[in-house]
Amino acid sequence: GNSVTQMEGPVTLSEEAFLTINCTYTATGYPSLFWYVQYPGEGLQLLLKATKADDKGSNKGFEATYRKETTSFHLEKGSVQVSDSAVYFCALREGANNLFFGTGTRLTVIP
Amino acid sequence: ETGVTQSPTHLIKTRGQQVTLRCSSQSGHNTVSWYQQALGQGPQFIFQYYREEENGRGNFPPRFSGLQFPNYSSELNVNALELDDSALYLCASSTGTSNLDTQYFGPGTRLTVL
């Protein structure tokens, strides 16, 4: 079956620090992979996506590369800002199936 | 172009009651999916509607039901509410049902069952 395993949080970083949030997945075929972000009190916003192996998704300084050999889609950002504080969800979608989400990683960036 | 909207924003009900949540899909989108997000957890898939027909269902009991209308807006109905139904209910719309179709989420309805 499909599943997503995400790095446990919470993560606390100082402004301008480097961010990595690990995500690995299990799927029977060739899923599309996503990172969604949820700001306090809000719904989910699509951050970036990749639809095939070796694709790199990027947006707002965040990036993630679809690694089929390691079944991973780790989220990275070179220099985080206070405004990046949120909960980050890794997700996959295979074929006509729904999205499968990880449990989320809470990021807090302190000035 | 308006995004996905949901109503109401917040709702408080008591055990045993029934509730209806509403979702307006993004313009041009014919597919709506509903998710339940319990506190501190990732969203869990409830069901999906494609062109007014149910097109997949997660591990939720039959007291969770839905509808999709000709304008592709959708309703989620929950009967015989239980305390564990307290959660954020998210609606997402997309242009189709494949894994290449990105789902765009609304802000959610927070349901509290007392």
GROMACS .gro file of N, CA, C and O in nm, chain A residues 23-76:
model
  216
   23CYS      N    1   1.161   1.307   0.413
   23CYS     CA    2   1.039   1.240   0.376
   23CYS      C    3   1.074   1.117   0.293
   23CYS      O    4   1.148   1.129   0.195
   24THR      N    5   1.024   1.002   0.332
   24THR     CA    6   1.037   0.882   0.252
   24THR      C    7   0.898   0.825   0.227
   24THR      O    8   0.804   0.851   0.303
   25TYR      N    9   0.886   0.748   0.120
   25TYR     CA   10   0.753   0.700   0.083
   25TYR      C   11   0.757   0.553   0.044
   25TYR      O   12   0.862   0.497   0.012
   26THR      N   13   0.639   0.492   0.046
   26THR     CA   14   0.618   0.357  -0.005
   26THR      C   15   0.503   0.364  -0.103
   26THR      O   16   0.397   0.420  -0.072
   27ALA      N   17   0.526   0.311  -0.222
   27ALA     CA   18   0.420   0.309  -0.324
   27ALA      C   19   0.442   0.189  -0.414
   27ALA      O   20   0.555   0.141  -0.429
   28THR      N   21   0.334   0.142  -0.474
   28THR     CA   22   0.346   0.024  -0.560
   28THR      C   23   0.385   0.062  -0.703
   28THR      O   24   0.436  -0.021  -0.776
   29GLY      N   25   0.363   0.185  -0.741
   29GLY     CA   26   0.390   0.227  -0.879
   29GLY      C   27   0.475   0.350  -0.886
   29GLY      O   28   0.579   0.359  -0.821
   30TYR      N   29   0.427   0.449  -0.960
   30TYR     CA   30   0.503   0.572  -0.984
   30TYR      C   31   0.420   0.693  -0.941
   30TYR      O   32   0.353   0.756  -1.022
   31PRO      N   33   0.431   0.727  -0.813
   31PRO     CA   34   0.346   0.836  -0.764
   31PRO      C   35   0.400   0.972  -0.800
   31PRO      O   36   0.517   0.987  -0.838
   32SER      N   37   0.314   1.072  -0.790
   32SER     CA   38   0.358   1.211  -0.785
   32SER      C   39   0.379   1.245  -0.637
   32SER      O   40   0.312   1.191  -0.549
   33LEU      N   41   0.475   1.333  -0.612
   33LEU     CA   42   0.511   1.369  -0.474
   33LEU      C   43   0.490   1.518  -0.453
   33LEU      O   44   0.514   1.599  -0.545
   34PHE      N   45   0.449   1.553  -0.333
   34PHE     CA   46   0.410   1.690  -0.302
   34PHE      C   47   0.462   1.731  -0.164
   34PHE      O   48   0.477   1.647  -0.074
   35TRP      N   49   0.486   1.859  -0.150
   35TRP     CA   50   0.499   1.922  -0.020
   35TRP      C   51   0.391   2.029  -0.009
   35TRP      O   52   0.378   2.115  -0.097
   36TYR      N   53   0.312   2.018   0.099
   36TYR     CA   54   0.212   2.118   0.131
   36TYR      C   55   0.255   2.188   0.260
   36TYR      O   56   0.319   2.128   0.347
   37VAL      N   57   0.214   2.314   0.276
   37VAL     CA   58   0.243   2.391   0.397
   37VAL      C   59   0.111   2.440   0.457
   37VAL      O   60   0.018   2.475   0.384
   38GLN      N   61   0.106   2.437   0.589
   38GLN     CA   62  -0.014   2.482   0.660
   38GLN      C   63   0.027   2.586   0.763
   38GLN      O   64   0.094   2.556   0.862
   39TYR      N   65  -0.014   2.710   0.739
   39TYR     CA   66   0.012   2.818   0.834
   39TYR      C   67  -0.094   2.815   0.944
   39TYR      O   68  -0.204   2.760   0.923
   40PRO      N   69  -0.064   2.869   1.059
   40PRO     CA   70  -0.157   2.861   1.173
   40PRO      C   71  -0.299   2.904   1.137
   40PRO      O   72  -0.320   3.012   1.082
   41GLY      N   73  -0.394   2.817   1.168
   41GLY     CA   74  -0.535   2.850   1.147
   41GLY      C   75  -0.581   2.845   1.003
   41GLY      O   76  -0.693   2.889   0.973
   42GLU      N   77  -0.499   2.793   0.914
   42GLU     CA   78  -0.534   2.792   0.772
   42GLU      C   79  -0.538   2.651   0.714
   42GLU      O   80  -0.498   2.554   0.781
   43GLY      N   81  -0.586   2.641   0.592
   43GLY     CA   82  -0.584   2.513   0.520
   43GLY      C   83  -0.447   2.487   0.460
   43GLY      O   84  -0.350   2.556   0.491
   44LEU      N   85  -0.439   2.388   0.374
   44LEU     CA   86  -0.312   2.349   0.313
   44LEU      C   87  -0.286   2.428   0.185
   44LEU      O   88  -0.376   2.447   0.105
   45GLN      N   89  -0.162   2.468   0.168
   45GLN     CA   90  -0.121   2.532   0.043
   45GLN      C   91  -0.015   2.446  -0.024
   45GLN      O   92   0.078   2.400   0.042
   46LEU      N   93  -0.028   2.425  -0.153
   46LEU     CA   94   0.073   2.351  -0.226
   46LEU      C   95   0.202   2.433  -0.228
   46LEU      O   96   0.203   2.550  -0.269
   47LEU      N   97   0.312   2.371  -0.185
   47LEU     CA   98   0.441   2.438  -0.185
   47LEU      C   99   0.520   2.402  -0.312
   47LEU      O  100   0.569   2.489  -0.383
   48LEU      N  101   0.529   2.272  -0.340
   48LEU     CA  102   0.598   2.228  -0.461
   48LEU      C  103   0.560   2.084  -0.490
   48LEU      O  104   0.506   2.015  -0.404
   49LYS      N  105   0.591   2.040  -0.611
   49LYS     CA  106   0.559   1.903  -0.648
   49LYS      C  107   0.659   1.851  -0.750
   49LYS      O  108   0.731   1.929  -0.814
   50ALA      N  109   0.663   1.718  -0.764
   50ALA     CA  110   0.743   1.652  -0.867
   50ALA      C  111   0.667   1.529  -0.913
   50ALA      O  112   0.610   1.457  -0.830
   51THR      N  113   0.661   1.507  -1.041
   51THR     CA  114   0.576   1.401  -1.094
   51THR      C  115   0.652   1.279  -1.145
   51THR      O  116   0.590   1.176  -1.176
   52LYS      N  117   0.785   1.287  -1.155
   52LYS     CA  118   0.860   1.169  -1.197
   52LYS      C  119   1.000   1.172  -1.138
   52LYS      O  120   1.049   1.276  -1.093
   53ALA      N  121   1.065   1.058  -1.144
   53ALA     CA  122   1.198   1.042  -1.084
   53ALA      C  123   1.296   1.146  -1.138
   53ALA      O  124   1.296   1.179  -1.256
   54ASP      N  125   1.377   1.198  -1.046
   54ASP     CA  126   1.482   1.297  -1.071
   54ASP      C  127   1.429   1.438  -1.097
   54ASP      O  128   1.508   1.531  -1.113
   55ASP      N  129   1.297   1.455  -1.099
   55ASP     CA  130   1.240   1.590  -1.107
   55ASP      C  131   1.273   1.666  -0.981
   55ASP      O  132   1.272   1.610  -0.872
   56LYS      N  133   1.297   1.796  -0.994
   56LYS     CA  134   1.315   1.882  -0.877
   56LYS      C  135   1.200   1.982  -0.876
   56LYS      O  136   1.181   2.056  -0.972
   57GLY      N  137   1.125   1.983  -0.766
   57GLY     CA  138   1.025   2.086  -0.747
   57GLY      C  139   1.085   2.200  -0.668
   57GLY      O  140   1.168   2.177  -0.580
   58SER      N  141   1.044   2.324  -0.700
   58SER     CA  142   1.098   2.438  -0.626
   58SER      C  143   0.995   2.549  -0.621
   58SER      O  144   0.914   2.567  -0.713
   59ASN      N  145   1.000   2.625  -0.511
   59ASN     CA  146   0.908   2.737  -0.494
   59ASN      C  147   0.951   2.814  -0.370
   59ASN      O  148   0.981   2.755  -0.266
   60LYS      N  149   0.954   2.946  -0.378
   60LYS     CA  150   0.982   3.034  -0.263
   60LYS      C  151   1.112   2.998  -0.193
   60LYS      O  152   1.123   3.010  -0.071
   61GLY      N  153   1.212   2.949  -0.265
   61GLY     CA  154   1.340   2.913  -0.206
   61GLY      C  155   1.346   2.771  -0.153
   61GLY      O  156   1.452   2.722  -0.116
   62PHE      N  157   1.232   2.703  -0.148
   62PHE     CA  158   1.228   2.562  -0.109
   62PHE      C  159   1.250   2.475  -0.231
   62PHE      O  160   1.210   2.511  -0.342
   63GLU      N  161   1.311   2.360  -0.211
   63GLU     CA  162   1.323   2.265  -0.318
   63GLU      C  163   1.326   2.122  -0.265
   63GLU      O  164   1.358   2.099  -0.148
   64ALA      N  165   1.287   2.029  -0.352
   64ALA     CA  166   1.289   1.886  -0.317
   64ALA      C  167   1.307   1.808  -0.446
   64ALA      O  168   1.249   1.843  -0.550
   65THR      N  169   1.387   1.700  -0.439
   65THR     CA  170   1.415   1.619  -0.556
   65THR      C  171   1.356   1.480  -0.538
   65THR      O  172   1.376   1.417  -0.433
   66TYR      N  173   1.286   1.433  -0.636
   66TYR     CA  174   1.222   1.300  -0.637
   66TYR      C  175   1.330   1.196  -0.660
   66TYR      O  176   1.385   1.184  -0.769
   67ARG      N  177   1.363   1.119  -0.555
   67ARG     CA  178   1.467   1.017  -0.563
   67ARG      C  179   1.403   0.880  -0.557
   67ARG      O  180   1.364   0.833  -0.450
   68LYS      N  181   1.393   0.816  -0.673
   68LYS     CA  182   1.326   0.685  -0.678
   68LYS      C  183   1.412   0.578  -0.611
   68LYS      O  184   1.361   0.487  -0.546
   69GLU      N  185   1.546   0.589  -0.626
   69GLU     CA  186   1.634   0.485  -0.572
   69GLU      C  187   1.631   0.479  -0.419
   69GLU      O  188   1.650   0.373  -0.360
   70THR      N  189   1.605   0.594  -0.357
   70THR     CA  190   1.598   0.597  -0.210
   70THR      C  191   1.455   0.622  -0.162
   70THR      O  192   1.432   0.636  -0.041
   71THR      N  193   1.360   0.624  -0.253
   71THR     CA  194   1.217   0.655  -0.225
   71THR      C  195   1.206   0.772  -0.129
   71THR      O  196   1.144   0.764  -0.022
   72SER      N  197   1.268   0.883  -0.168
   72SER     CA  198   1.270   0.999  -0.080
   72SER      C  199   1.234   1.126  -0.155
   72SER      O  200   1.245   1.134  -0.279
   73PHE      N  201   1.192   1.226  -0.078
   73PHE     CA  202   1.154   1.357  -0.134
   73PHE      C  203   1.179   1.460  -0.024
   73PHE      O  204   1.088   1.523   0.027
   74HIS      N  205   1.303   1.479   0.013
   74HIS     CA  206   1.339   1.565   0.126
   74HIS      C  207   1.323   1.712   0.089
   74HIS      O  208   1.367   1.755  -0.019
   75LEU      N  209   1.269   1.790   0.180
   75LEU     CA  210   1.249   1.934   0.159
   75LEU      C  211   1.369   2.010   0.213
   75LEU      O  212   1.414   1.983   0.325
   76GLU      N  213   1.419   2.107   0.135
   76GLU     CA  214   1.534   2.186   0.177
   76GLU      C  215   1.511   2.333   0.147
   76GLU      O  216   1.442   2.368   0.051
   0.00000   0.00000   0.00000
